[in-house]
């Protein structure tokens, strides 16, 4: 309980100390292969994941997997083993080892299909994770197939108006955008926006993320009016919910608005947007490498590492 308290309050060093002490006692009393050690091992593995210590996390979850296979049998198909394979896949992906990530995630997906069937909700995190990896590797048709299956299962189990459904739709939209399919991208993003506003309310940072992505999509397809519309809507939400937490996202959106006005030759609002974006940038500790201005002074961009879209 003490370790859990430290974990949920974000004191990972103290949690690690408590769990390590408990694990040491369990190992001495029960032996290294005893399944009663699994909870402590998983807790330690999660602490390493939170601290982005990927190699340490992988080592621990491999030990978890070894104990589970010793407990259930080397060839056993088991939901608990599938969970460990899934976590290992996610950890390898965070480390940047795509091949190992796919291997473990695909093994987890196969095992979950065998144990749970093809329509169980527990398949969807693995389907989505593999789909995202395929999308990043530009295997777009495979990505759509996997994300589409995840969407089907989530809709059937959770209903249309659900945040996980919106998350899956958002990732499908990103794939459609890579495929150059404007109508499909916009359709998915508008559906995501509708769900998020219904579930989260109109003043939520996820709503702003989707609005900004809609603006980017319309800008990419030379529709400055709709791009400006959604950039402005995103800015309105960001100014309400991110003023203290993440002002650099506001600067990024202001720069996007300024560039639309610039492309239209609308000088006054362009300068207002750029000046405010610059003011926010100067007030921050942002690295100058995040700002780029081209030779012709045609565009001013602020990239925002903290303002990443939904995964």
Coordinates of C-alpha atoms in Angstrom, one line a residue:
X1 CA 0.0 0.0 0.0
X2 CA 2.8 2.4 0.8
X3 CA 4.4 1.7 -2.6
X4 CA 1.1 2.3 -4.3
X5 CA 0.7 5.6 -2.5
X6 CA 4.1 6.8 -3.6
X7 CA 3.4 5.6 -7.2
X8 CA 0.0 7.4 -7.6
X9 CA 1.5 10.6 -6.1
X10 CA 4.3 10.5 -8.6
X11 CA 7.1 9.8 -6.1
X12 CA 8.6 7.0 -8.2
X13 CA 11.9 6.9 -6.4
X14 CA 10.2 6.2 -3.1
X15 CA 7.8 3.7 -4.7
X16 CA 10.8 1.9 -6.3
X17 CA 12.5 1.6 -2.9
X18 CA 9.4 0.1 -1.3
X19 CA 8.7 -2.3 -4.1
X20 CA 12.3 -3.4 -4.3
X21 CA 12.4 -4.1 -0.6
X22 CA 9.3 -6.1 -0.8
X23 CA 10.5 -8.1 -3.9
X24 CA 13.8 -8.9 -2.2
X25 CA 11.9 -10.4 0.8
X26 CA 9.5 -12.3 -1.5
X27 CA 12.5 -13.8 -3.5
X28 CA 14.2 -14.9 -0.3
X29 CA 11.1 -16.5 1.1
X30 CA 9.3 -17.8 -2.0
X31 CA 12.1 -18.3 -4.5
X32 CA 12.7 -16.6 -7.8
X33 CA 10.1 -18.5 -9.9
X34 CA 7.2 -18.1 -7.5
X35 CA 4.2 -16.4 -9.2
X36 CA 3.4 -14.5 -6.0
X37 CA 6.4 -12.2 -7.0
X38 CA 4.5 -11.1 -10.2
X39 CA 2.7 -8.1 -8.6
X40 CA 5.8 -6.6 -7.2
X41 CA 7.7 -7.2 -10.5
X42 CA 5.0 -5.6 -12.6
X43 CA 4.9 -2.6 -10.2
X44 CA 8.6 -2.2 -10.6
X45 CA 8.4 -2.5 -14.3
X46 CA 5.7 0.2 -14.5
X47 CA 7.9 2.5 -12.4
X48 CA 10.7 2.1 -14.9
X49 CA 8.3 2.8 -17.7
X50 CA 7.1 6.0 -16.0
X51 CA 10.8 7.0 -15.6
X52 CA 11.4 6.1 -19.3
X53 CA 14.0 3.5 -18.3
X54 CA 13.1 1.2 -21.1
X55 CA 15.9 -1.3 -20.8
X56 CA 15.2 -1.8 -17.1
X57 CA 11.5 -2.2 -17.7
X58 CA 12.1 -4.7 -20.5
X59 CA 14.3 -6.8 -18.3
X60 CA 11.7 -6.9 -15.6
X61 CA 8.8 -7.7 -17.9
X62 CA 10.8 -10.5 -19.5
X63 CA 11.2 -12.0 -16.0
X64 CA 7.5 -11.7 -15.5
X65 CA 6.9 -13.5 -18.8
X66 CA 9.4 -16.2 -17.8
X67 CA 7.6 -16.8 -14.5
X68 CA 4.2 -16.9 -16.2
X69 CA 5.4 -19.4 -18.8
X70 CA 6.8 -21.5 -16.0
X71 CA 3.5 -21.3 -14.2
X72 CA 1.1 -21.9 -17.1
X73 CA 3.4 -23.9 -19.5
X74 CA 5.7 -22.8 -22.3
X75 CA 3.0 -23.2 -25.0
X76 CA 0.1 -22.0 -22.9
X77 CA -2.4 -19.5 -24.3
X78 CA -3.3 -17.2 -21.4
X79 CA -4.8 -13.8 -21.0
X80 CA -2.2 -12.8 -18.4
X81 CA 0.7 -13.8 -20.7
X82 CA -1.0 -11.7 -23.5
X83 CA -1.0 -8.7 -21.2
X84 CA 2.7 -9.0 -20.5
X85 CA 3.5 -9.5 -24.2
X86 CA 1.4 -6.3 -24.9
X87 CA 3.3 -4.3 -22.3
X88 CA 6.7 -5.5 -23.6
X89 CA 5.6 -4.5 -27.1
X90 CA 4.7 -1.0 -26.0
X91 CA 8.0 -0.7 -24.1
X92 CA 10.1 -1.8 -27.1
X93 CA 8.1 0.7 -29.2
X94 CA 9.0 3.5 -26.7
X95 CA 12.6 2.4 -26.9
X96 CA 12.5 2.7 -30.7
X97 CA 12.9 -1.0 -31.4
X98 CA 10.0 -1.4 -33.9
X99 CA 10.8 -4.9 -34.9
X100 CA 10.7 -6.2 -31.3
X101 CA 7.6 -4.1 -30.6
X102 CA 5.7 -5.6 -33.5
X103 CA 6.8 -9.2 -32.6
X104 CA 5.5 -8.9 -29.1
X105 CA 2.3 -7.0 -30.0
X106 CA 1.5 -9.5 -32.7
X107 CA 2.1 -12.4 -30.4
X108 CA -0.2 -10.7 -27.8
X109 CA -2.9 -10.1 -30.5
X110 CA -2.8 -13.7 -31.6
X111 CA -3.0 -15.0 -28.1
X112 CA -5.9 -12.7 -27.2
X113 CA -7.8 -13.9 -30.3
X114 CA -7.3 -17.5 -29.2
X115 CA -8.3 -16.9 -25.6
X116 CA -11.0 -14.2 -26.0
X117 CA -12.3 -14.5 -29.6
X118 CA -12.3 -11.9 -32.3
X119 CA -14.9 -9.5 -30.8
X120 CA -13.5 -8.9 -27.3
X121 CA -12.8 -5.4 -26.2
X122 CA -9.4 -6.4 -24.8
X123 CA -8.2 -6.9 -28.4
X124 CA -8.5 -3.2 -29.2
X125 CA -5.5 -1.7 -27.4
X126 CA -3.2 -4.2 -29.2
X127 CA -4.9 -3.7 -32.6
X128 CA -4.6 0.1 -32.2
X129 CA -1.0 -0.1 -31.2
X130 CA 0.0 -2.3 -34.1
X131 CA -2.0 0.0 -36.5
X132 CA -0.2 3.1 -35.2
X133 CA 3.2 1.4 -35.8
X134 CA 2.2 0.4 -39.3
X135 CA 1.0 4.0 -40.0
X136 CA 4.4 5.4 -38.8
X137 CA 6.1 2.9 -41.1
X138 CA 3.8 4.0 -44.0
X139 CA 2.1 0.6 -44.3
X140 CA -1.1 2.5 -44.6
X141 CA -3.5 -0.2 -45.8
X142 CA -2.5 -2.5 -43.0
X143 CA -2.9 0.3 -40.6
X144 CA -6.4 1.0 -41.8
X145 CA -7.4 -2.6 -41.5
X146 CA -6.2 -2.9 -37.9
X147 CA -7.5 0.4 -36.8
X148 CA -10.8 -0.3 -38.5
X149 CA -11.1 -3.6 -36.7
X150 CA -10.4 -1.8 -33.4
X151 CA -13.0 0.8 -34.2
X152 CA -15.6 -1.9 -35.0
X153 CA -15.1 -3.7 -31.7
X154 CA -15.1 -0.5 -29.7
X155 CA -18.3 0.7 -31.2
X156 CA -20.0 -2.7 -30.6
X157 CA -18.9 -2.8 -27.0
X158 CA -18.9 0.8 -26.0
X159 CA -21.3 2.6 -28.3
X160 CA -20.6 5.4 -30.7
X161 CA -20.3 8.2 -28.2
X162 CA -17.1 7.1 -26.4
X163 CA -13.7 8.5 -25.9
X164 CA -11.9 5.3 -26.9
X165 CA -13.9 5.4 -30.1
X166 CA -12.8 9.0 -30.7
X167 CA -9.2 8.0 -30.1
X168 CA -9.4 5.3 -32.7
X169 CA -11.1 7.5 -35.2
X170 CA -8.4 10.2 -34.7
X171 CA -5.7 7.7 -35.6
X172 CA -7.7 6.6 -38.6
X173 CA -7.9 10.2 -39.7
X174 CA -4.1 10.5 -39.5
X175 CA -3.7 7.5 -41.8
X176 CA -6.2 9.0 -44.3
X177 CA -4.3 12.2 -44.2
X178 CA -1.1 10.3 -45.1
X179 CA -3.0 8.7 -47.9
X180 CA -4.0 12.1 -49.2
X181 CA -7.8 11.4 -48.7
X182 CA -9.2 14.8 -47.7
X183 CA -12.8 14.0 -47.4
X184 CA -12.2 10.8 -45.3
X185 CA -9.8 12.7 -43.0
X186 CA -12.2 15.6 -42.4
X187 CA -15.1 13.2 -41.9
X188 CA -13.2 11.3 -39.2
X189 CA -12.0 14.4 -37.5
X190 CA -15.4 16.0 -37.4
X191 CA -16.8 12.8 -35.8
X192 CA -14.0 12.9 -33.3
X193 CA -14.7 16.5 -32.5
X194 CA -18.4 15.8 -32.0
X195 CA -17.7 12.9 -29.6
X196 CA -15.1 14.9 -27.6
X197 CA -17.4 17.9 -27.2
X198 CA -20.2 15.5 -26.0
X199 CA -18.0 13.5 -23.7
X200 CA -15.4 16.0 -22.5
X201 CA -17.2 19.3 -22.9
X202 CA -16.3 22.1 -25.4
X203 CA -13.4 23.5 -23.2
X204 CA -11.0 20.6 -23.1
X205 CA -7.4 20.3 -24.5
X206 CA -8.3 17.3 -26.5
X207 CA -11.0 19.3 -28.3
X208 CA -8.4 21.9 -29.1
X209 CA -6.0 19.3 -30.5
X210 CA -8.7 18.0 -32.9
X211 CA -9.7 21.5 -33.9
X212 CA -6.0 22.3 -34.7
X213 CA -5.7 19.1 -36.7
X214 CA -8.8 20.1 -38.7
X215 CA -7.1 23.4 -39.4
X216 CA -3.9 21.7 -40.5
X217 CA -5.9 19.4 -42.8
X218 CA -7.8 22.3 -44.5
X219 CA -4.6 24.3 -44.8
X220 CA -2.8 21.3 -46.5
X221 CA -5.6 21.1 -49.1
X222 CA -5.6 24.9 -49.8
X223 CA -8.8 25.8 -48.0
X224 CA -7.6 28.8 -46.0
X225 CA -11.1 29.9 -44.9
X226 CA -11.9 26.6 -43.1
X227 CA -8.3 26.3 -41.9
X228 CA -8.6 29.7 -40.2
X229 CA -11.9 28.8 -38.8
X230 CA -10.6 25.8 -37.0
X231 CA -7.3 27.4 -35.9
X232 CA -9.3 30.2 -34.3
X233 CA -11.6 27.7 -32.6
X234 CA -8.6 25.8 -31.3
X235 CA -7.0 29.0 -30.1
X236 CA -10.1 30.0 -28.2
X237 CA -10.1 26.7 -26.3
X238 CA -6.4 26.8 -25.7
X239 CA -6.5 30.3 -24.2
X240 CA -9.0 29.0 -21.7
X241 CA -7.4 25.7 -20.7
X242 CA -3.7 25.9 -21.5
X243 CA -2.7 29.5 -20.5
X244 CA -0.7 28.3 -17.5
X245 CA -0.1 24.6 -18.4
X246 CA 1.2 24.9 -22.0
X247 CA 1.4 28.4 -23.4
X248 CA 3.7 27.3 -26.2
X249 CA 0.8 25.4 -27.8
X250 CA -1.0 28.8 -27.9
X251 CA 2.0 30.3 -29.6
X252 CA 2.0 27.5 -32.2
X253 CA -1.6 28.1 -33.0
X254 CA -1.1 31.9 -33.2
X255 CA 1.7 31.3 -35.7
X256 CA -0.6 29.1 -37.8
X257 CA -3.2 31.8 -37.8
X258 CA -0.6 34.4 -38.7
X259 CA 0.5 32.3 -41.7
X260 CA -3.0 32.0 -43.0
X261 CA -3.5 35.8 -42.8
X262 CA -0.1 36.2 -44.5
X263 CA -1.0 34.0 -47.4
X264 CA -4.2 36.1 -47.8
X265 CA -2.2 39.4 -47.7
X266 CA -4.1 40.4 -44.6
X267 CA -1.3 42.3 -42.8
X268 CA -2.8 43.7 -39.6
X269 CA -4.2 40.5 -38.1
X270 CA -1.1 38.7 -39.4
X271 CA 1.2 41.0 -37.4
X272 CA -1.1 40.8 -34.3
X273 CA -0.9 37.0 -34.4
X274 CA 2.9 36.9 -35.0
X275 CA 3.6 39.5 -32.3
X276 CA 1.6 37.6 -29.7
X277 CA 3.2 34.3 -30.7
X278 CA 6.6 36.0 -30.4
X279 CA 5.7 37.5 -27.0
X280 CA 4.8 34.1 -25.6
X281 CA 8.0 32.6 -27.1
X282 CA 10.2 35.2 -25.5
X283 CA 8.5 34.7 -22.1
X284 CA 9.2 31.0 -22.2
X285 CA 12.4 29.0 -21.9
X286 CA 11.9 27.6 -25.4
X287 CA 14.9 26.5 -27.4
X288 CA 15.5 28.8 -30.5
X289 CA 15.7 25.6 -32.7
X290 CA 11.9 25.4 -32.3
X291 CA 11.4 28.6 -34.3
X292 CA 12.0 28.7 -38.1
X293 CA 11.7 31.6 -40.5
X294 CA 12.4 31.1 -44.2
X295 CA 14.5 33.3 -46.3
X296 CA 11.6 35.3 -47.8
X297 CA 10.0 35.9 -44.4
X298 CA 6.9 34.2 -45.9
X299 CA 6.2 31.9 -42.9
X300 CA 6.9 31.9 -39.2
X301 CA 6.5 28.5 -37.4
X302 CA 6.7 27.5 -33.8
X303 CA 6.9 23.8 -33.2
X304 CA 5.6 22.7 -29.8
X305 CA 7.0 19.5 -28.3
X306 CA 4.4 19.5 -25.5
X307 CA 1.5 19.9 -27.9
X308 CA 1.6 16.5 -29.5
X309 CA -1.6 15.0 -30.9
X310 CA -3.4 12.1 -29.4
X311 CA -1.4 8.8 -29.7

